[in-house]
Coordinates of C-alpha atoms in Angstrom, one line a residue:
X1 CA 20.5 22.8 5.7
X2 CA 18.9 19.8 7.4
X3 CA 19.8 16.6 5.7
X4 CA 17.9 13.3 5.6
X5 CA 20.4 11.9 8.1
X6 CA 19.9 14.8 10.4
X7 CA 16.2 14.0 10.6
X8 CA 16.7 10.3 10.9
X9 CA 18.9 10.4 13.8
X10 CA 18.0 13.6 15.6
X11 CA 18.4 13.5 19.3
X12 CA 15.9 14.2 21.9
X13 CA 16.3 17.4 24.0
X14 CA 16.6 17.2 27.7
X15 CA 12.8 18.2 28.3
X16 CA 12.0 15.4 25.7
X17 CA 14.0 13.0 27.7
X18 CA 12.3 14.0 30.9
X19 CA 8.9 13.4 29.2
X20 CA 10.0 9.9 28.2
X21 CA 11.0 9.1 31.5
X22 CA 7.5 10.1 32.7
X23 CA 5.9 7.7 30.2
X24 CA 8.3 4.7 30.6
X25 CA 10.9 2.9 32.9
X26 CA 14.6 2.6 33.1
X27 CA 16.3 -0.7 32.2
X28 CA 19.8 -1.7 31.9
X29 CA 21.7 -3.8 29.3
X30 CA 25.2 -5.4 29.7
X31 CA 27.7 -5.1 27.0
X32 CA 26.8 -7.5 24.1
X33 CA 23.4 -8.1 25.4
X34 CA 20.7 -8.1 22.5
X35 CA 17.9 -5.6 23.2
X36 CA 15.7 -6.8 20.5
X37 CA 16.4 -8.9 17.5
X38 CA 15.4 -9.3 13.9
X39 CA 12.0 -11.0 13.6
X40 CA 10.9 -10.3 17.0
X41 CA 7.5 -9.0 17.6
X42 CA 6.2 -6.3 20.0
X43 CA 9.4 -4.8 20.7
X44 CA 9.2 -1.4 22.8
X45 CA 10.4 1.9 21.9
X46 CA 13.6 2.8 23.6
X47 CA 15.5 6.0 24.4
X48 CA 19.3 5.9 25.3
X49 CA 20.3 7.5 28.7
X50 CA 23.9 6.2 29.0
X51 CA 26.1 3.9 27.0
X52 CA 25.7 3.1 23.3
X53 CA 23.6 0.9 21.2
X54 CA 24.5 -0.8 18.0
X55 CA 21.9 -1.4 15.2
X56 CA 22.6 -4.2 12.6
X57 CA 21.1 -6.3 10.1
X58 CA 21.9 -9.8 8.5
X59 CA 19.3 -10.0 5.7
X60 CA 22.3 -10.2 3.1
X61 CA 23.6 -13.4 5.1
X62 CA 26.3 -11.4 6.8
X63 CA 25.9 -9.3 10.0
X64 CA 26.7 -5.6 9.3
X65 CA 26.3 -2.6 11.4
X66 CA 24.0 0.2 10.1
X67 CA 24.4 2.9 13.0
X68 CA 25.2 3.5 16.7
X69 CA 22.6 5.1 19.1
X70 CA 24.4 7.4 21.7
X71 CA 22.8 9.2 24.7
X72 CA 19.7 11.1 23.6
X73 CA 19.0 9.0 20.5
X74 CA 16.0 6.7 20.2
X75 CA 15.4 3.4 18.6
X76 CA 12.9 2.0 16.1
X77 CA 11.1 3.0 12.9
X78 CA 7.6 2.9 11.2
X79 CA 7.0 -0.8 12.5
X80 CA 6.6 0.6 16.2
X81 CA 3.3 1.8 14.8
X82 CA 2.5 -1.1 12.4
X83 CA 3.1 -3.8 15.1
X84 CA 5.2 -5.7 12.6
X85 CA 8.3 -7.9 13.3
X86 CA 11.7 -6.1 13.7
X87 CA 13.9 -5.7 10.7
X88 CA 16.9 -5.1 12.5
X89 CA 19.0 -6.1 15.8
X90 CA 19.7 -3.8 18.5
X91 CA 22.7 -4.6 20.8
X92 CA 24.2 -2.9 23.8
X93 CA 27.7 -2.0 22.7
X94 CA 28.8 -0.9 26.1
X95 CA 27.0 -1.1 29.3
X96 CA 23.8 1.0 28.7
X97 CA 20.7 2.5 30.5
X98 CA 17.6 3.0 28.4
X99 CA 14.2 4.4 28.8
X100 CA 11.7 1.7 27.8
X101 CA 8.2 2.7 26.6
X102 CA 5.6 0.2 25.5
X103 CA 3.8 0.5 22.2
X104 CA 0.3 1.5 23.5
X105 CA 2.0 4.3 25.6
X106 CA 3.9 5.5 22.6
X107 CA 0.9 5.9 20.4
X108 CA -0.8 7.8 23.2
X109 CA 2.0 10.2 23.6
X110 CA 2.2 10.7 19.7
X111 CA -1.4 11.9 19.8
X112 CA -0.8 14.2 22.8
X113 CA 2.7 16.0 22.1
X114 CA 2.8 17.7 18.7
X115 CA 6.3 18.5 18.7
X116 CA 7.7 15.1 20.0
X117 CA 5.2 13.3 17.6
X118 CA 6.5 15.2 14.5
X119 CA 10.1 14.4 15.5
X120 CA 9.5 10.8 16.0
X121 CA 7.5 10.2 12.8
X122 CA 9.7 12.3 10.6
X123 CA 12.7 10.1 11.9
X124 CA 10.7 7.0 11.5
X125 CA 10.0 7.8 7.9
X126 CA 13.6 9.1 7.2
X127 CA 15.2 5.9 8.7
X128 CA 13.1 3.7 6.3
X129 CA 14.2 5.8 3.4
X130 CA 17.8 5.6 4.3
X131 CA 17.6 1.8 5.1
X132 CA 16.6 1.1 1.4
X133 CA 19.6 3.0 0.2
X134 CA 22.1 0.8 2.4
X135 CA 21.8 -2.2 0.3
X136 CA 19.5 -3.7 3.0
X137 CA 17.9 -6.9 1.4
X138 CA 15.0 -7.0 3.8
X139 CA 12.6 -9.7 3.1
X140 CA 14.3 -11.8 0.2
X141 CA 12.0 -13.0 -2.5
X142 CA 13.6 -15.5 -4.7
X143 CA 11.7 -16.2 -7.9
X144 CA 11.4 -14.9 -11.6
X145 CA 9.9 -11.6 -11.9
X146 CA 7.5 -12.7 -14.7
X147 CA 5.9 -15.3 -12.5
X148 CA 2.4 -14.5 -11.3
X149 CA 2.7 -15.6 -7.9
X150 CA 5.9 -13.7 -7.6
X151 CA 4.3 -10.6 -8.9
X152 CA 1.6 -10.9 -6.2
X153 CA 3.8 -11.2 -3.5
X154 CA 6.0 -8.3 -5.0
X155 CA 2.8 -6.1 -5.1
X156 CA 2.0 -7.0 -1.6
X157 CA 5.3 -6.2 -0.2
X158 CA 5.3 -2.9 -2.1
X159 CA 1.9 -1.7 -1.2
X160 CA 2.6 -2.5 2.5
X161 CA 5.9 -0.7 2.5
X162 CA 8.0 -3.9 3.5
X163 CA 11.6 -3.3 2.5
X164 CA 12.3 -6.4 0.0
X165 CA 14.8 -7.6 -2.6
X166 CA 13.9 -9.8 -5.6
X167 CA 16.6 -12.5 -6.5
X168 CA 16.9 -14.5 -9.6
X169 CA 17.3 -18.1 -8.5
X170 CA 20.0 -18.5 -11.3
X171 CA 22.2 -16.0 -9.6
X172 CA 24.7 -16.4 -6.9
X173 CA 22.5 -14.2 -4.4
X174 CA 19.3 -16.2 -5.3
X175 CA 21.4 -19.7 -4.9
X176 CA 22.7 -18.4 -1.5
X177 CA 19.2 -17.4 -0.3
X178 CA 17.7 -20.8 -1.2
X179 CA 20.4 -22.7 0.8
X180 CA 18.2 -21.7 3.8
X181 CA 15.4 -23.9 2.7
X182 CA 17.8 -26.8 2.8
X183 CA 16.0 -28.6 -0.2
X184 CA 17.5 -29.3 -3.9
X185 CA 14.4 -28.5 -5.8
X186 CA 12.5 -25.8 -3.9
X187 CA 9.0 -24.8 -5.2
X188 CA 9.5 -21.0 -6.2
X189 CA 8.9 -18.3 -5.4
X190 CA 10.5 -18.5 -2.1
X191 CA 10.2 -16.0 0.9
X192 CA 12.8 -15.7 3.6
X193 CA 13.2 -13.3 6.5
X194 CA 15.1 -13.8 9.9
X195 CA 13.7 -17.2 11.0
X196 CA 11.0 -17.4 8.5
X197 CA 11.5 -19.4 5.3
X198 CA 8.7 -20.6 3.0
X199 CA 8.3 -22.2 -0.5
X200 CA 5.7 -20.8 -2.7
X201 CA 3.5 -19.1 0.2
X202 CA 0.3 -17.5 0.0
X203 CA 0.2 -13.7 0.6
X204 CA -1.8 -14.3 3.7
X205 CA 0.9 -16.6 5.1
X206 CA 3.7 -14.2 4.3
X207 CA 1.5 -11.4 6.0
X208 CA 1.1 -13.4 9.4
X209 CA 4.9 -14.2 9.5
X210 CA 5.6 -10.5 9.1
X211 CA 3.2 -9.4 11.7
X212 CA 1.0 -7.5 9.1
X213 CA -2.3 -9.7 9.4
X214 CA -3.8 -9.4 13.0
X215 CA -7.0 -10.9 14.4
X216 CA -9.7 -8.2 14.2
X217 CA -11.2 -9.2 17.8
X218 CA -14.8 -9.9 18.8
X219 CA -15.8 -6.4 20.0
X220 CA -18.0 -4.5 17.7
X221 CA -16.4 -1.2 16.0
X222 CA -18.0 1.9 15.4
X223 CA -16.8 2.1 11.8
X224 CA -15.7 -0.6 9.4
X225 CA -14.1 0.9 6.3
X226 CA -13.8 -1.6 3.3
X227 CA -11.1 -0.6 0.9
X228 CA -7.9 1.4 1.8
X229 CA -7.6 3.8 -1.2
X230 CA -7.5 7.5 -0.7
X231 CA -11.0 7.7 0.3
X232 CA -11.0 4.8 2.8
X233 CA -7.7 6.1 4.3
X234 CA -9.1 9.6 4.6
X235 CA -12.1 8.2 6.5
X236 CA -9.9 6.2 8.5
X237 CA -7.8 9.0 9.8
X238 CA -10.5 11.3 10.3
X239 CA -12.6 8.8 12.3
X240 CA -9.8 7.5 14.4
X241 CA -8.6 10.9 15.2
X242 CA -12.1 11.9 16.6
X243 CA -12.4 8.8 18.8
X244 CA -14.6 6.4 16.5
X245 CA -13.3 2.9 16.9
X246 CA -12.3 2.2 13.4
X247 CA -11.2 -1.0 11.3
X248 CA -10.3 -0.8 7.7
X249 CA -10.2 -3.9 5.6
X250 CA -8.2 -4.2 2.3
X251 CA -7.5 -7.1 -0.2
X252 CA -3.8 -6.3 -0.6
X253 CA -2.5 -3.1 1.0
X254 CA -3.0 0.7 1.5
X255 CA -3.2 3.0 -1.4
X256 CA -5.8 1.5 -3.9
X257 CA -5.5 2.4 -7.5
X258 CA -3.7 5.8 -6.5
X259 CA -0.8 3.7 -5.1
X260 CA 0.1 2.6 -8.7
X261 CA 0.4 6.3 -9.7
X262 CA 4.1 7.3 -10.1
X263 CA 3.4 10.9 -9.4
X264 CA 0.1 12.9 -8.5
X265 CA 0.6 16.6 -9.3
X266 CA -3.0 18.0 -8.9
X267 CA -3.3 17.2 -5.2
X268 CA -3.6 20.2 -2.9
X269 CA -0.7 20.9 -0.7
X270 CA 2.0 19.1 -2.9
X271 CA 3.2 21.6 -5.5
X272 CA 5.9 19.4 -6.7
X273 CA 3.7 16.4 -6.7
X274 CA 3.8 13.3 -4.6
X275 CA 3.8 9.5 -5.5
X276 CA 0.8 7.5 -4.7
X277 CA 2.8 5.2 -2.7
X278 CA 4.1 8.0 -0.6
X279 CA 0.6 9.6 -0.1
X280 CA -0.9 6.2 0.9
X281 CA 2.3 5.5 3.3
X282 CA 1.7 8.9 5.0
X283 CA -2.1 8.4 5.4
X284 CA -1.6 4.9 6.9
X285 CA 1.0 6.2 9.4
X286 CA -1.5 8.9 10.4
X287 CA -4.2 6.4 10.9
X288 CA -2.0 4.1 12.9
X289 CA -1.2 7.1 15.1
X290 CA -4.6 7.6 16.0
X291 CA -5.3 4.0 16.9
X292 CA -7.0 2.7 13.8
X293 CA -6.8 -1.0 13.1
X294 CA -6.3 -2.7 9.8
X295 CA -7.2 -6.1 8.5
X296 CA -4.7 -6.7 5.5
X297 CA -4.8 -8.8 3.5
X298 CA -8.4 -9.6 3.8
X299 CA -11.6 -9.0 1.8
X300 CA -15.4 -8.7 2.9
X301 CA -17.2 -11.8 1.6
X302 CA -20.7 -11.0 2.7
X303 CA -22.5 -7.9 4.2
X304 CA -26.0 -7.9 5.9
X305 CA -27.9 -5.8 8.6
X306 CA -27.6 -7.1 12.1
X307 CA -30.7 -5.9 13.9
X308 CA -31.4 -2.3 13.7
X309 CA -28.0 -1.0 15.0
X310 CA -25.4 -3.0 13.3
X311 CA -23.9 -4.4 10.3
X312 CA -22.3 -7.7 10.0
X313 CA -19.5 -8.9 7.7
X314 CA -17.8 -12.0 7.0
X315 CA -14.2 -11.7 6.2
X316 CA -12.0 -13.9 3.9
X317 CA -9.8 -14.7 6.9
X318 CA -12.8 -16.6 8.5
X319 CA -13.6 -14.1 11.1
X320 CA -16.8 -12.1 11.4
X321 CA -17.0 -8.4 12.3
X322 CA -19.9 -6.3 13.6
X323 CA -20.0 -2.5 13.2
X324 CA -22.5 0.2 13.9
X325 CA -21.7 1.7 10.4
X326 CA -19.8 0.4 7.4
X327 CA -18.1 2.7 4.7
X328 CA -17.6 0.9 1.1
X329 CA -14.7 2.4 -0.6
X330 CA -13.6 -0.8 -2.6
X331 CA -13.1 1.5 -5.6
X332 CA -12.6 0.3 -9.4
X333 CA -10.4 -1.8 -11.3
X334 CA -9.2 -1.7 -14.8
X335 CA -11.0 -3.7 -17.5
X336 CA -8.9 -6.7 -18.7
X337 CA -7.2 -6.7 -22.0
X338 CA -9.8 -8.3 -24.4
X339 CA -7.7 -11.1 -25.8
X340 CA -8.0 -14.9 -25.6
X341 CA -4.5 -15.2 -24.0
X342 CA -4.5 -12.0 -22.1
X343 CA -5.1 -13.9 -18.8
X344 CA -2.1 -16.2 -19.6
X345 CA 0.2 -13.1 -19.4
X346 CA -1.3 -11.4 -16.4
X347 CA 1.4 -10.7 -13.9
X348 CA 4.1 -12.1 -16.4
X349 CA 4.1 -9.3 -18.9
X350 CA 0.5 -7.7 -18.8
X351 CA 0.0 -5.4 -16.0
X352 CA -2.8 -3.1 -14.6
X353 CA -0.6 -0.9 -12.6
X354 CA 2.9 0.6 -13.1
X355 CA 5.1 0.7 -10.2
X356 CA 8.7 -0.1 -9.5
X357 CA 7.8 -3.7 -9.0
X358 CA 6.7 -3.9 -12.7
X359 CA 9.0 -1.5 -14.3
X360 CA 11.9 -3.8 -13.7
X361 CA 10.5 -6.1 -16.3
X362 CA 10.8 -3.4 -19.0
X363 CA 14.4 -1.9 -18.2
X364 CA 16.0 -1.1 -21.4
X365 CA 13.3 -2.7 -23.4
X366 CA 9.9 -1.6 -24.9
X367 CA 6.9 -0.9 -22.8
X368 CA 3.3 -0.6 -24.2
X369 CA 0.7 1.5 -22.5
X370 CA -2.9 0.8 -23.3
X371 CA -5.2 3.9 -22.5
X372 CA -5.7 7.7 -22.7
X373 CA -6.6 8.9 -19.3
X374 CA -4.4 10.5 -16.4
X375 CA -3.4 6.8 -15.1
X376 CA -2.2 5.8 -18.5
X377 CA -0.2 9.0 -18.9
X378 CA 1.5 8.9 -15.5
X379 CA 2.3 5.4 -16.0
X380 CA 3.9 6.3 -19.5
X381 CA 5.9 9.0 -17.7
X382 CA 7.2 6.7 -14.9
X383 CA 8.1 3.9 -17.4
X384 CA 10.0 6.4 -19.8
X385 CA 12.7 6.5 -16.7
X386 CA 13.1 2.6 -17.1
X387 CA 12.4 1.5 -20.5
X388 CA 14.3 2.6 -23.6
X389 CA 11.0 3.1 -25.5
X390 CA 7.3 3.4 -24.6
X391 CA 4.5 3.3 -26.8
X392 CA 1.0 4.7 -25.9
X393 CA -1.9 3.2 -27.9
X394 CA -5.0 5.2 -28.0
X395 CA -8.3 4.0 -29.7
X396 CA -9.3 7.4 -30.5
X397 CA -7.7 10.5 -32.2
X398 CA -6.9 12.6 -29.4
X399 CA -6.2 12.8 -25.5
X400 CA -7.8 16.2 -24.7
X401 CA -11.1 14.7 -23.5
X402 CA -9.4 12.1 -21.2
X403 CA -6.0 13.4 -19.9
X404 CA -5.2 16.6 -17.9
X405 CA -3.5 19.3 -20.0
X406 CA -0.3 19.4 -17.8
X407 CA 0.3 15.7 -18.4
X408 CA -0.3 15.9 -22.0
X409 CA 2.3 18.5 -22.4
X410 CA 4.8 16.6 -20.3
X411 CA 4.3 13.5 -22.5
X412 CA 4.9 15.6 -25.7
X413 CA 8.3 16.8 -24.4
X414 CA 9.5 13.2 -23.3
X415 CA 11.4 12.0 -26.4
X416 CA 11.2 8.2 -25.7
X417 CA 7.4 8.2 -25.4
X418 CA 5.6 7.6 -28.8
X419 CA 1.8 8.1 -29.1
X420 CA -0.1 5.8 -31.6
X421 CA -3.7 7.1 -32.2
X422 CA -6.4 4.8 -33.6
X423 CA -4.2 1.8 -32.4
X424 CA -5.1 -1.4 -30.5
X425 CA -3.2 -4.4 -29.1
X426 CA -4.5 -7.4 -31.2
X427 CA -2.2 -10.0 -30.0
X428 CA 0.3 -11.2 -27.5
X429 CA 3.1 -13.7 -28.0
X430 CA 5.5 -15.3 -25.6
X431 CA 6.1 -18.7 -23.8
X432 CA 5.5 -18.3 -20.0
X433 CA 6.3 -14.6 -20.3
X434 CA 5.4 -11.9 -22.7
X435 CA 7.9 -11.6 -25.5
X436 CA 5.9 -9.4 -28.1
X437 CA 2.7 -7.8 -29.3
X438 CA 0.8 -7.1 -32.4
X439 CA -0.6 -3.5 -32.9
X440 CA -3.3 -2.8 -35.4
X441 CA -4.2 0.6 -36.8
X442 CA -8.2 0.6 -36.4
X443 CA -8.7 3.0 -39.4
X444 CA -6.5 1.1 -42.0
X445 CA -6.2 -2.3 -40.5
X446 CA -2.6 -2.2 -40.9
X447 CA -0.6 -4.4 -38.3
X448 CA 3.0 -4.3 -36.7
X449 CA 4.6 -7.1 -34.7
X450 CA 6.6 -5.6 -31.9
X451 CA 9.2 -7.1 -29.3
X452 CA 8.0 -6.0 -26.1
X453 CA 8.6 -6.9 -22.5
X454 CA 5.4 -5.3 -20.9
X455 CA 2.0 -4.2 -21.7
X456 CA 0.4 -1.8 -19.0
X457 CA -3.2 -1.6 -19.3
X458 CA -5.4 1.4 -18.1
X459 CA -8.7 1.2 -19.8
X460 CA -12.4 1.4 -18.8
X461 CA -12.5 1.3 -15.1
X462 CA -15.5 -0.8 -13.6
X463 CA -16.6 -0.5 -10.1
X464 CA -15.7 -3.2 -7.6
X465 CA -19.3 -4.0 -6.6
X466 CA -20.0 -7.5 -7.6
X467 CA -19.5 -8.7 -3.9
X468 CA -22.2 -6.4 -2.6
X469 CA -25.7 -7.6 -1.7
X470 CA -28.7 -7.1 -3.8
X471 CA -30.2 -4.7 -1.3
X472 CA -27.4 -2.0 -2.1
X473 CA -28.8 -0.3 -5.1
X474 CA -26.5 0.4 -8.1
X475 CA -26.9 2.8 -11.1
X476 CA -26.7 1.5 -14.8
X477 CA -23.1 1.2 -14.7
X478 CA -22.9 -0.7 -11.5
X479 CA -21.8 2.2 -9.3
X480 CA -23.5 2.5 -5.9
X481 CA -26.3 4.9 -5.4
X482 CA -26.3 7.3 -2.3
X483 CA -28.3 9.6 -0.5
X484 CA -31.5 10.9 -2.5
X485 CA -30.8 8.6 -5.3
X486 CA -30.5 5.5 -2.9
X487 CA -33.7 6.8 -1.1
X488 CA -35.6 6.7 -4.5
X489 CA -34.6 3.1 -5.0
X490 CA -36.5 1.8 -2.0
X491 CA -35.2 3.2 1.2
X492 CA -36.4 1.0 4.4
X493 CA -36.6 3.5 7.0
X494 CA -38.7 6.7 8.0
X495 CA -35.8 9.0 8.4
X496 CA -34.0 10.5 5.3
X497 CA -30.6 8.7 4.5
X498 CA -27.3 10.7 5.0
X499 CA -25.8 12.0 1.8
X500 CA -23.2 9.1 1.4
X501 CA -25.6 6.4 2.8
X502 CA -26.6 3.5 0.3
X503 CA -30.0 1.9 0.2
X504 CA -29.0 -0.4 3.0
X505 CA -29.2 1.7 6.4
X506 CA -25.8 2.2 8.1
X507 CA -23.8 1.3 5.0
X508 CA -22.2 4.4 3.3
X509 CA -20.3 4.4 0.0
X510 CA -17.5 6.9 -1.0
X511 CA -14.7 7.5 -3.6
X512 CA -14.7 6.1 -7.1
X513 CA -17.2 3.4 -6.2
X514 CA -20.0 6.0 -5.6
X515 CA -22.1 7.0 -8.6
X516 CA -21.4 10.3 -10.0
X517 CA -17.8 10.8 -8.7
X518 CA -15.0 12.4 -10.7
X519 CA -12.6 9.5 -10.3
X520 CA -9.9 12.0 -8.8
X521 CA -7.8 11.5 -5.8
X522 CA -8.9 14.9 -4.3
X523 CA -12.6 14.0 -4.8
X524 CA -12.1 10.6 -3.3
X525 CA -10.3 12.2 -0.1
X526 CA -13.3 14.5 0.2
X527 CA -15.8 11.8 0.1
X528 CA -13.8 10.1 2.9
X529 CA -13.9 13.1 5.2
X530 CA -17.7 13.8 4.4
X531 CA -18.3 10.1 5.3
X532 CA -17.1 10.7 8.9
X533 CA -19.6 13.3 9.3
X534 CA -22.1 10.9 8.3
X535 CA -20.9 8.3 10.7
X536 CA -21.2 10.9 13.5
X537 CA -24.9 11.2 12.7
X538 CA -25.6 7.7 12.6
X539 CA -23.9 6.9 15.9
X540 CA -25.5 9.7 17.7
X541 CA -22.4 12.1 17.9
X542 CA -19.9 9.6 19.2

């Protein structure tokens, strides 16, 4: 049976090496010569012809060897597609001849050769998985897990699949990392990687340092997708694969709300389920393979027609982008906990997603999940693997109307999950971080004070439409009207709008933000696919 190591370090066949020779050039390195180093940008793809190449890393402050590539092996992982900085160093351990293929040529080859494409992409994904299991520190983040800025950076690194480690400044590892800053009283959190070290940086600064945030350029795009959740990623993949010049903009990283789901079990093609993060990661890689571009982290601050054939968008990065069509898939967000001090604990005990980033706060403690939908149920199941006790608080008296049957049954069979019906969170307590909650039974008024490390809120999704111009019509709940509904609200052109077109020509909407959707991952992906058909119509068959 093929192991993860077999997939990660598969060697090319003679015919594949011959194909690589056609795409690249032969280069030679002396023993001890560095081929590419940690933190280096734009490093090429290499195949070993003769010799040996050692892969090493020093993110734990000591240089250590990870593997050695011999003839037929190839170097690199998914960052060859993301244009990010190198996470490891490659050094010739003996005189070596390599085939060097530049990144644009590699992307072209991945689209043209199915067998090689599958081998490389599977290996890239497997290598990243194995790397996490080696004790690889990756980007070192030094700070308190209940600090809001630390949580924001953690979520950014997690959503963008950047290997990272969190260090408490009071530990030996944290103190060792902080020595790199050269100051006695650093402003935390601190971020360190290769030659980069910063105190309390903004997310955008870290993104630029790691090679995640790139200029969008001045040339118009065929399609700009606003939001990289399932709907936006699906549209990006389909559009880019069909030759549509595509840019996708997201505030934090790929995945949207789905990225916070520990396991999606009713998505077609994954009978054992798939985590939202893995689904997002695979969709992101597919989009990159086909040449799509991403602006992350960035948000659209304004959107308006630009003549009859373009839409103009101003980005939070200060750039302006023009497109022949735009697709709004900015999704929804959960309503904030309606308590006076709720904001004080956001990111330091009160969370609106449940991933490995937040689960750390509840290890061997009590977690409270607020809400009764599928997202709340998935969060409870995931947290039950980390917290000693999970309490679900439900305002109503049952889950049947809001949660899938398979999930209800699984929760019932999990011994450390307790459901409290007719129960609400009424108070939060703690200093700079959450330490406890007060629960109230809304029928009897009975209250209970409970020690608690985290409250995870999944109540009343609201559409993320506040940033949209007034010209885009919304329904009574704030969701975007499309197709005939948009036409009825004041359509400006003689032609009929496309099925996903809004009341602003050339601007489409799909996924959870669209009026009438079911708020399910599969539905969102379907919307993203349908949107590309609309784009082809708008572009005249591009």
